[in-house]
Amino acid sequence: MFPTSIVANRRKFLFAAGSLAGVVSSSTFAAAAEPKAPPGAVHFDVPEDSTKEQGRAVAADGGYGSRSQFETELRWRFPTPNDITSWSMTPLDKMLGNLTPSGLHFERHHGGIPTIDPAKHMLIVHGMVDIAKKFSMADLKRFPSVTRKHFIECSGNGLTEWNKPTLKTVQGTHGLLSTSEWTGVQFSTIARELGLKDGAAWVLAEGADAAVMTRSIPMEKMLKDAVIAYGQNGEALRPEQGYPIRLLLPGYEGNTHIKWLRRLEVSDKPFMTREETSKYTDLLADGKARMFSLDMDAKSVITFPSGDMKLPGAGFYDIQGFAWSGRGRVRSVDVSTDGGKTWYPARLESVPEPMCTVRFSFPWVWDGRPAILQSRSTDETGYVQPTLKQLIAIRGSNGPFGSVYHLNAIQSWAVNEAGDVSNVHA
Amino acid sequence: MFTPEKMLGGLLLAAFMSSTAFAQSVSNRYGFGAEIGPQDLAKYFAIAPDGRGLPPGGGTAAAGAKVFAENCAACHGDKLQGNPEKGIGGDRLLGGRGTLATTMPIKTVESYWPYATTLFDYVKRAMPFSAPGSLSDDDVYSVVAYILSEAKIIKPTDAINAQTLPKVGMPNRDGFIPDVRPELQLYR
């Protein structure tokens, strides 16, 4: 109904279907084009009346389901020069509910997606511990586990948007955000098992990909709520999410949630890896850079209506979006339809959980005149999502290579008289 | 897993103790996992700014120029200027000193990286991109020496090894501050 691209695709599809029918009728020997289902789906012919013939047999899919051939949502790969060290973004505007389907969870890779046999995979925990040990997957699964819903957001989410609106859709501006229910063993359980030496203050987490990704994590965080996760949304992690295990650090920037985790080295000091010095640091206007900016601040975004959609006319629309905070629960969300002059409380559609997204909605009767839609999240610590102006006043504006990470400013979508929705700074 | 003898012992014990007390009396550890020694850790490394974890060996800029030409120049450019082409996207490694407080900051090894140990760790860890971990420790020391020498951070004749690398003074060593977030003015 609303995304302009989908409307165009449907027209194309109908046209193609019509021309195909013409070809088939003109020659009985013409090979019909192979019906093609979108990724993750299988094509089945649609019966004239599904009540007049039997459907397909139970488990005809081999026992693992696929999505409907009519559902087409996909991750979108950001056009980096190299597709091995690259990222893909979640189509937030297509999400129904709070959890991201595992197959649409955003990805960020520095050395491609490794293929790892869990039977051979070990987690080594060593350094400033009383007993250094290695754990097989079977060992890890014998420990008491926890299951918790948390978002992961790349600290680079929206980094193209600091200076001017760049990407058209919410998938582009905010799609490095996904939420899953994660299952695994808490680091504190393993720390108790091995014993920590006096002075143990940091943990280096290392992945088993070609980048052999490493980050140093404060021990306080590791003991508070770090999880070595093997489950995602009720099944094993997806390979692109770190199969067979990843580190989960609720509310911390995505880069620290080390995937394909193979080693934890307990230390008294951080290691100053490439990721925490040259990459995930925020360069301020005075030339100094913040490091270990690990928590993701409160943020929200309207996903409907959002960029590149078209409203068919004046009338009722249920504004929808996501809010989240890396520092705890979302307390409330406000919505503005006049560019921030007036704010109204939004309805939270699920019970807020710590470091987890929550969906919000707001009933809006559009009068057909130009409007600027915004949302603003407040978390349980009392932190209020800032405007871009407020954020730039603090962080400085030193161009696209300065303070690029942790952009949590209020997002603005402009609706014009024709109903076209676009990404603006307002 | 549990032998009949152990089961019986457990049952007898349980007759005298509450189940919670029994569980605690057996062990306060789960006992999962296998203890490891130095041999299990031989292939792992993480090099801290104080030089912990640096391997034996060493190198010079002259040797590193050859290593760079053969393994790094295709992505990072003959002059270490980077190569943003499709399918490559190798970072620029040199220049940018004095740009960090401008509106077009250029972040490179020379201008931005606070520790030389990080360069060794990263090259040994993940480079060259198409064959990660394939360089010898001497090759890594050499190519690190070459990059630091081209950046005029060390002299072309300086030897780089486990003793000298942690002492290299990077230009932006004091350019980093702790995170001060969350900003108090954003609270209500």
XYZ file of N, CA, C and O in Angstrom, chain A residues 139-279:
564
model
N 29.916 -28.790 26.738
C 30.201 -28.238 28.072
C 29.373 -26.975 28.314
O 28.748 -26.819 29.359
N 29.411 -26.085 27.339
C 28.719 -24.791 27.519
C 27.221 -24.994 27.726
O 26.592 -24.312 28.523
N 26.667 -25.966 27.011
C 25.224 -26.194 27.112
C 24.847 -26.916 28.406
O 23.666 -26.970 28.748
N 25.818 -27.485 29.121
C 25.503 -28.115 30.417
C 25.344 -27.075 31.522
O 24.705 -27.342 32.525
N 25.943 -25.895 31.349
C 25.790 -24.853 32.375
C 24.337 -24.367 32.411
O 23.647 -24.396 31.387
N 23.888 -23.908 33.583
C 22.578 -23.254 33.616
C 22.549 -22.107 32.604
O 23.539 -21.386 32.457
N 21.412 -21.972 31.911
C 21.337 -20.959 30.847
C 20.350 -19.858 31.212
O 19.571 -19.992 32.154
N 20.409 -18.777 30.463
C 19.419 -17.700 30.570
C 18.866 -17.427 29.172
O 19.536 -17.703 28.172
N 17.653 -16.894 29.119
C 17.017 -16.532 27.850
C 16.475 -15.120 28.002
O 15.662 -14.871 28.899
N 16.949 -14.203 27.166
C 16.590 -12.792 27.317
C 16.465 -12.113 25.963
O 17.213 -12.425 25.048
N 15.546 -11.159 25.902
C 15.364 -10.393 24.659
C 16.203 -9.108 24.729
O 16.073 -8.334 25.685
N 17.051 -8.921 23.757
C 17.878 -7.716 23.709
C 18.058 -7.265 22.260
O 18.111 -8.099 21.363
N 18.198 -5.952 22.098
C 18.579 -5.456 20.774
C 20.089 -5.475 20.645
O 20.820 -5.469 21.644
N 20.559 -5.513 19.411
C 21.956 -5.189 19.110
C 21.901 -4.063 18.089
O 21.150 -4.140 17.113
N 22.642 -3.000 18.346
C 22.723 -1.896 17.395
C 24.188 -1.603 17.110
O 24.992 -1.471 18.041
N 24.529 -1.511 15.837
C 25.875 -1.103 15.443
C 26.037 0.364 15.821
O 25.136 1.178 15.583
N 27.193 0.702 16.425
C 27.379 2.112 16.797
C 27.469 2.995 15.559
O 27.315 4.205 15.640
N 27.674 2.394 14.394
C 27.690 3.152 13.146
C 26.311 3.332 12.530
O 26.198 3.862 11.421
N 25.271 2.896 13.248
C 23.917 3.033 12.697
C 23.606 4.516 12.461
O 23.607 5.308 13.402
N 23.374 4.870 11.218
C 23.039 6.259 10.889
C 24.238 7.148 10.637
O 24.090 8.362 10.524
N 25.431 6.578 10.525
C 26.619 7.439 10.424
C 26.656 8.283 9.156
O 27.399 9.261 9.076
N 25.830 7.918 8.176
C 25.771 8.719 6.943
C 24.923 9.977 7.133
O 24.868 10.826 6.240
N 24.258 10.095 8.291
C 23.189 11.097 8.419
C 23.568 12.316 9.253
O 22.712 13.148 9.548
N 24.829 12.429 9.697
C 25.218 13.525 10.583
C 25.060 14.894 9.944
O 24.556 15.823 10.549
N 25.535 15.033 8.703
C 25.651 16.362 8.127
C 24.477 16.759 7.252
O 24.096 17.927 7.192
N 23.924 15.781 6.564
C 22.716 16.043 5.770
C 21.993 14.712 5.591
O 22.599 13.648 5.709
N 20.681 14.772 5.322
C 19.959 13.512 5.084
C 20.534 12.842 3.845
O 20.697 13.497 2.807
N 20.878 11.570 3.963
C 21.564 10.893 2.863
C 20.750 9.718 2.321
O 20.459 9.660 1.140
N 20.406 8.793 3.190
C 19.710 7.585 2.727
C 18.199 7.811 2.778
O 17.697 8.554 3.614
N 17.498 7.161 1.862
C 16.075 7.480 1.683
C 15.163 6.792 2.697
O 14.166 7.368 3.121
N 15.469 5.541 3.041
C 14.521 4.742 3.820
C 15.001 4.551 5.250
O 16.190 4.731 5.560
N 14.095 4.117 6.124
C 14.468 3.829 7.504
C 15.367 2.596 7.572
O 16.158 2.444 8.499
N 15.278 1.735 6.579
C 16.211 0.606 6.517
C 17.637 1.114 6.358
O 18.563 0.567 6.958
N 17.803 2.179 5.587
C 19.132 2.763 5.410
C 19.589 3.581 6.598
O 20.742 3.506 7.017
N 18.671 4.377 7.169
C 19.092 5.286 8.243
C 19.201 4.595 9.596
O 19.975 5.026 10.447
N 18.415 3.522 9.834
C 18.368 2.908 11.165
C 18.459 1.379 11.149
O 18.265 0.739 12.175
N 18.736 0.791 9.983
C 18.634 -0.667 9.839
C 19.765 -1.481 10.443
O 19.767 -2.706 10.311
N 20.745 -0.828 11.094
C 21.770 -1.605 11.804
C 21.304 -1.830 13.245
O 22.034 -1.616 14.215
N 20.041 -2.197 13.358
C 19.386 -2.450 14.644
C 18.516 -3.692 14.478
O 17.742 -3.773 13.514
N 18.644 -4.639 15.400
C 17.802 -5.831 15.371
C 17.610 -6.312 16.796
O 18.424 -6.012 17.673
N 16.515 -7.037 17.015
C 16.215 -7.569 18.345
C 15.932 -9.055 18.237
O 15.202 -9.486 17.346
N 16.535 -9.824 19.137
C 16.302 -11.262 19.179
C 16.143 -11.703 20.620
O 16.517 -10.993 21.546
N 15.567 -12.896 20.774
C 15.616 -13.565 22.066
C 16.853 -14.464 22.044
O 16.967 -15.340 21.189
N 17.761 -14.166 22.964
C 19.054 -14.862 22.979
C 19.098 -15.860 24.137
O 18.607 -15.563 25.232
N 19.721 -17.012 23.919
C 19.868 -18.030 24.955
C 21.334 -18.419 25.071
O 22.004 -18.608 24.053
N 21.795 -18.519 26.301
C 23.190 -18.926 26.489
C 23.562 -18.935 27.949
O 22.703 -18.812 28.830
N 24.861 -19.053 28.213
C 25.362 -19.113 29.589
C 25.953 -17.754 29.951
O 26.633 -17.118 29.142
N 25.653 -17.309 31.162
C 26.185 -16.027 31.606
C 27.688 -16.142 31.839
O 28.173 -17.159 32.348
N 28.417 -15.072 31.525
C 29.851 -15.081 31.798
C 30.095 -15.231 33.297
O 31.068 -15.879 33.714
N 29.225 -14.650 34.118
C 29.436 -14.729 35.578
C 29.437 -16.179 36.054
O 30.163 -16.526 36.995
N 28.653 -17.021 35.415
C 28.627 -18.450 35.776
C 29.997 -19.073 35.527
O 30.531 -19.817 36.358
N 30.578 -18.747 34.375
C 31.893 -19.300 34.028
C 32.980 -18.673 34.899
O 33.924 -19.358 35.312
N 32.827 -17.390 35.215
C 33.826 -16.723 36.059
C 33.856 -17.353 37.451
O 34.928 -17.563 38.026
N 32.681 -17.665 37.990
C 32.636 -18.344 39.295
C 33.277 -19.722 39.207
O 33.974 -20.169 40.107
N 33.032 -20.375 38.091
C 33.576 -21.727 37.903
C 35.107 -21.719 37.890
O 35.743 -22.599 38.453
N 35.690 -20.696 37.248
C 37.144 -20.682 37.088
C 37.845 -19.874 38.176
O 39.016 -20.126 38.467
N 37.161 -18.927 38.768
C 37.781 -18.049 39.758
C 38.548 -16.925 39.087
O 39.298 -17.164 38.136
N 38.349 -15.693 39.547
C 39.071 -14.547 38.989
C 40.156 -14.118 39.960
O 39.946 -14.102 41.169
N 41.310 -13.761 39.423
C 42.410 -13.283 40.268
C 42.190 -11.822 40.639
O 41.507 -11.084 39.920
N 42.775 -11.407 41.741
C 42.701 -10.001 42.151
C 43.242 -9.119 41.025
O 44.277 -9.433 40.440
N 42.563 -8.029 40.762
C 43.029 -7.113 39.729
C 42.478 -7.401 38.348
O 42.721 -6.640 37.414
N 41.726 -8.499 38.210
C 41.122 -8.814 36.902
C 40.081 -7.750 36.589
O 39.082 -7.632 37.296
N 40.324 -6.946 35.555
C 39.464 -5.780 35.322
C 38.931 -5.696 33.891
O 37.989 -4.951 33.623
N 39.521 -6.420 32.972
C 39.100 -6.394 31.569
C 39.085 -7.815 31.023
O 39.807 -8.692 31.522
N 38.301 -8.016 29.970
C 38.283 -9.307 29.282
C 38.414 -9.043 27.789
O 37.651 -8.250 27.230
N 39.397 -9.690 27.175
C 39.517 -9.615 25.719
C 38.680 -10.739 25.124
O 38.862 -11.905 25.457
N 37.756 -10.373 24.245
C 36.951 -11.366 23.535
C 37.466 -11.468 22.110
O 37.717 -10.450 21.467
N 37.642 -12.704 21.639
C 38.243 -12.929 20.312
C 37.374 -13.861 19.488
O 36.927 -14.903 19.980
N 37.160 -13.503 18.228
C 36.349 -14.311 17.324
C 37.190 -15.221 16.460
O 38.398 -15.046 16.323
N 36.529 -16.209 15.832
C 37.216 -17.201 15.009
C 36.995 -16.946 13.521
O 37.041 -17.862 12.704
N 36.731 -15.684 13.150
C 36.606 -15.352 11.729
C 37.968 -14.940 11.179
O 38.960 -14.919 11.912
N 38.023 -14.619 9.889
C 39.306 -14.276 9.257
C 39.862 -12.968 9.804
O 41.057 -12.701 9.683
N 38.996 -12.121 10.387
C 39.463 -10.868 10.996
C 39.996 -11.129 12.396
O 40.621 -10.246 12.993
N 39.751 -12.324 12.915
C 40.092 -12.671 14.305
C 39.776 -11.469 15.202
O 40.603 -10.972 15.959
N 38.529 -11.013 15.076
C 38.047 -9.796 15.730
C 38.267 -9.833 17.236
O 38.033 -10.856 17.871
N 38.761 -8.727 17.783
C 38.961 -8.640 19.233
C 38.428 -7.318 19.778
O 38.554 -6.277 19.129
N 37.846 -7.380 20.953
C 37.482 -6.178 21.706
C 37.781 -6.428 23.185
O 37.624 -7.547 23.678
N 38.159 -5.357 23.902
C 38.353 -5.419 25.354
C 37.073 -4.936 26.030
O 36.557 -3.866 25.692
N 36.591 -5.723 26.983
C 35.318 -5.422 27.649
C 35.582 -5.252 29.147
O 36.268 -6.085 29.753
N 35.029 -4.194 29.776
C 35.221 -4.043 31.225
C 34.644 -5.244 31.987
O 33.560 -5.721 31.671
N 35.399 -5.708 32.989
C 34.957 -6.855 33.778
C 33.606 -6.599 34.439
O 32.771 -7.493 34.571
N 33.402 -5.339 34.868
C 32.132 -4.992 35.506
C 30.950 -5.371 34.605
O 29.950 -5.931 35.068
N 31.062 -5.050 33.319
C 29.997 -5.397 32.370
C 29.894 -6.908 32.191
O 28.784 -7.466 32.161
N 31.055 -7.562 32.073
C 31.046 -9.017 31.852
C 30.320 -9.728 32.993
O 29.559 -10.671 32.768
N 30.566 -9.276 34.227
C 29.957 -9.937 35.381
C 28.493 -9.536 35.550
O 27.700 -10.266 36.122
N 28.145 -8.344 35.049
C 26.781 -7.858 35.242
C 25.775 -8.623 34.377
O 24.818 -9.181 34.886
N 26.018 -8.666 33.067
C 24.983 -9.293 32.229
C 25.475 -9.877 30.908
O 24.673 -10.128 30.010
N 26.786 -10.122 30.781
C 27.290 -10.705 29.528
C 26.833 -12.155 29.397
O 26.835 -12.903 30.374
N 26.434 -12.521 28.187
C 25.975 -13.886 27.913
C 26.791 -14.460 26.756
O 27.039 -13.767 25.764
N 27.225 -15.695 26.911
C 27.819 -16.417 25.787
C 26.667 -17.160 25.134
O 26.172 -18.159 25.655
N 26.175 -16.596 24.028
C 24.895 -17.031 23.456
C 25.110 -18.081 22.382
O 25.973 -17.938 21.521
N 24.302 -19.152 22.464
C 24.276 -20.150 21.391
C 22.896 -20.236 20.748
O 22.720 -20.866 19.729
N 21.883 -19.623 21.397
C 20.530 -19.681 20.861
C 20.030 -18.312 20.446
O 20.365 -17.296 21.067
N 19.244 -18.282 19.367
C 18.665 -17.038 18.859
C 17.255 -17.354 18.375
O 17.077 -18.167 17.471
N 16.285 -16.718 19.009
C 14.890 -16.895 18.604
C 14.486 -18.369 18.551
O 13.824 -18.819 17.623
N 14.915 -19.122 19.559
C 14.444 -20.496 19.700
C 15.227 -21.547 18.950
O 14.897 -22.734 19.021
N 16.257 -21.153 18.211
C 17.091 -22.142 17.524
C 18.545 -21.690 17.615
O 18.841 -20.671 18.218
N 19.426 -22.479 17.023
C 20.844 -22.111 17.063
C 21.059 -20.773 16.368
O 20.308 -20.387 15.468
N 22.099 -20.042 16.778
C 22.479 -18.804 16.100
C 22.589 -19.045 14.604
O 23.019 -20.115 14.168
N 22.259 -18.047 13.820
C 22.564 -18.101 12.388
C 24.087 -17.959 12.201
O 24.736 -17.245 12.974
N 24.628 -18.602 11.147
C 26.079 -18.476 10.911
C 26.539 -17.019 10.854
O 27.578 -16.672 11.421
N 25.753 -16.160 10.215
C 26.161 -14.760 10.095
C 26.021 -14.009 11.402
O 26.454 -12.868 11.532
N 25.405 -14.641 12.418
C 25.308 -14.037 13.741
C 26.271 -14.662 14.736
O 26.164 -14.420 15.938
N 27.188 -15.512 14.233
C 28.249 -15.980 15.104
C 28.235 -17.457 15.444
O 28.940 -17.868 16.367
N 27.462 -18.256 14.717
C 27.380 -19.687 14.999
C 28.762 -20.313 15.153
O 29.603 -20.059 14.302
N 29.032 -21.106 16.187
C 28.040 -21.589 17.156
C 27.859 -20.714 18.404
O 26.884 -20.915 19.116
N 28.773 -19.775 18.698
C 28.577 -18.912 19.872
C 29.030 -17.486 19.575
O 29.966 -17.253 18.821
N 28.346 -16.536 20.221
C 28.758 -15.149 20.167
C 28.672 -14.576 21.574
O 27.978 -15.120 22.437
N 29.364 -13.467 21.769
C 29.245 -12.736 23.021
C 28.071 -11.782 22.887
O 27.930 -11.103 21.868
N 27.239 -11.733 23.912
C 26.124 -10.794 23.929
C 26.324 -9.851 25.103
O 26.443 -10.289 26.247
N 26.389 -8.558 24.809
C 26.611 -7.534 25.837
C 25.448 -6.548 25.778
O 25.507 -5.556 25.044
N 24.382 -6.832 26.529
C 23.153 -6.043 26.391
C 23.389 -4.541 26.484
O 23.961 -4.056 27.459
N 22.959 -3.813 25.459
C 23.060 -2.352 25.459
C 24.376 -1.791 24.963
O 24.498 -0.589 24.754
N 25.388 -2.647 24.784
C 26.692 -2.193 24.282
C 26.679 -2.106 22.760
O 25.896 -2.786 22.093
N 27.585 -1.295 22.206
C 27.664 -1.154 20.751
C 27.922 -2.515 20.095
O 28.622 -3.370 20.646
N 27.336 -2.693 18.905
C 27.318 -4.000 18.257
C 28.685 -4.629 18.055
O 28.835 -5.852 18.193
N 29.684 -3.831 17.761
C 31.020 -4.362 17.468
C 31.609 -5.169 18.622
O 32.475 -6.030 18.422
N 31.141 -4.913 19.844
C 31.692 -5.629 21.000
C 31.077 -7.014 21.194
O 31.607 -7.805 21.964
N 29.960 -7.282 20.500
C 29.270 -8.581 20.676
C 29.979 -9.623 19.812
O 29.424 -10.085 18.814
N 31.194 -9.969 20.167
C 32.081 -10.752 19.289
C 31.415 -12.046 18.822
O 30.953 -12.860 19.623
N 31.392 -12.215 17.495
C 30.778 -13.398 16.887
C 31.837 -14.484 16.704
O 33.022 -14.216 16.669
N 31.353 -15.733 16.578
C 32.226 -16.900 16.431
C 33.269 -16.915 17.564
O 34.452 -17.221 17.357
N 32.786 -16.589 18.746
C 33.657 -16.402 19.920
C 34.490 -17.651 20.189
O 33.961 -18.760 20.248
N 35.811 -17.467 20.342
C 36.663 -18.640 20.595
C 37.543 -18.458 21.824
O 38.127 -19.423 22.308
N 37.674 -17.224 22.324
C 38.630 -17.033 23.413
C 38.251 -15.822 24.247
O 37.813 -14.796 23.712
N 38.395 -15.968 25.566
C 38.231 -14.849 26.501
C 39.496 -14.792 27.343
O 39.840 -15.777 28.021
N 40.231 -13.684 27.267
C 41.463 -13.539 28.042
C 41.243 -12.475 29.113
O 41.005 -11.299 28.803
N 41.325 -12.909 30.363
C 41.093 -11.992 31.480
C 42.396 -11.252 31.772
O 43.472 -11.848 31.849
N 42.276 -9.916 31.921
C 43.467 -9.068 32.015
C 43.236 -7.947 33.019
O 42.110 -7.716 33.457
N 44.319 -7.260 33.371
C 44.167 -6.095 34.256
C 43.925 -4.813 33.467
O 43.466 -3.822 34.017
N 44.278 -4.830 32.177
C 44.162 -3.620 31.359
C 43.509 -3.948 30.016
O 43.565 -5.094 29.569
N 42.936 -2.944 29.345
C 42.441 -3.190 27.982
C 43.613 -3.373 27.018
O 44.726 -2.923 27.302
N 43.356 -4.003 25.880
C 44.430 -4.336 24.944
C 44.640 -3.272 23.871
O 45.596 -3.336 23.138
N 43.730 -2.308 23.779
C 43.819 -1.244 22.763
C 43.921 -1.842 21.363
O 44.830 -1.574 20.584
N 42.939 -2.669 21.042
C 42.905 -3.310 19.733
C 42.587 -2.275 18.653
O 42.183 -1.141 18.944
N 42.760 -2.700 17.420
C 42.455 -1.823 16.278
C 41.026 -1.301 16.371
O 40.754 -0.137 16.076
N 40.083 -2.165 16.792
C 38.681 -1.750 16.817
C 38.427 -0.659 17.850
O 37.575 0.194 17.660
N 39.135 -0.725 18.991
C 38.836 0.237 20.055
C 39.760 1.457 20.045
O 39.631 2.323 20.904
N 40.668 1.511 19.087
C 41.498 2.711 18.949
C 41.208 3.429 17.623
O 40.690 4.534 17.611
N 41.466 2.740 16.510
C 41.376 3.441 15.224
C 39.962 3.476 14.671
O 39.673 4.286 13.792
N 39.082 2.596 15.144
C 37.763 2.505 14.503
C 36.622 3.041 15.366
O 36.052 4.057 15.055
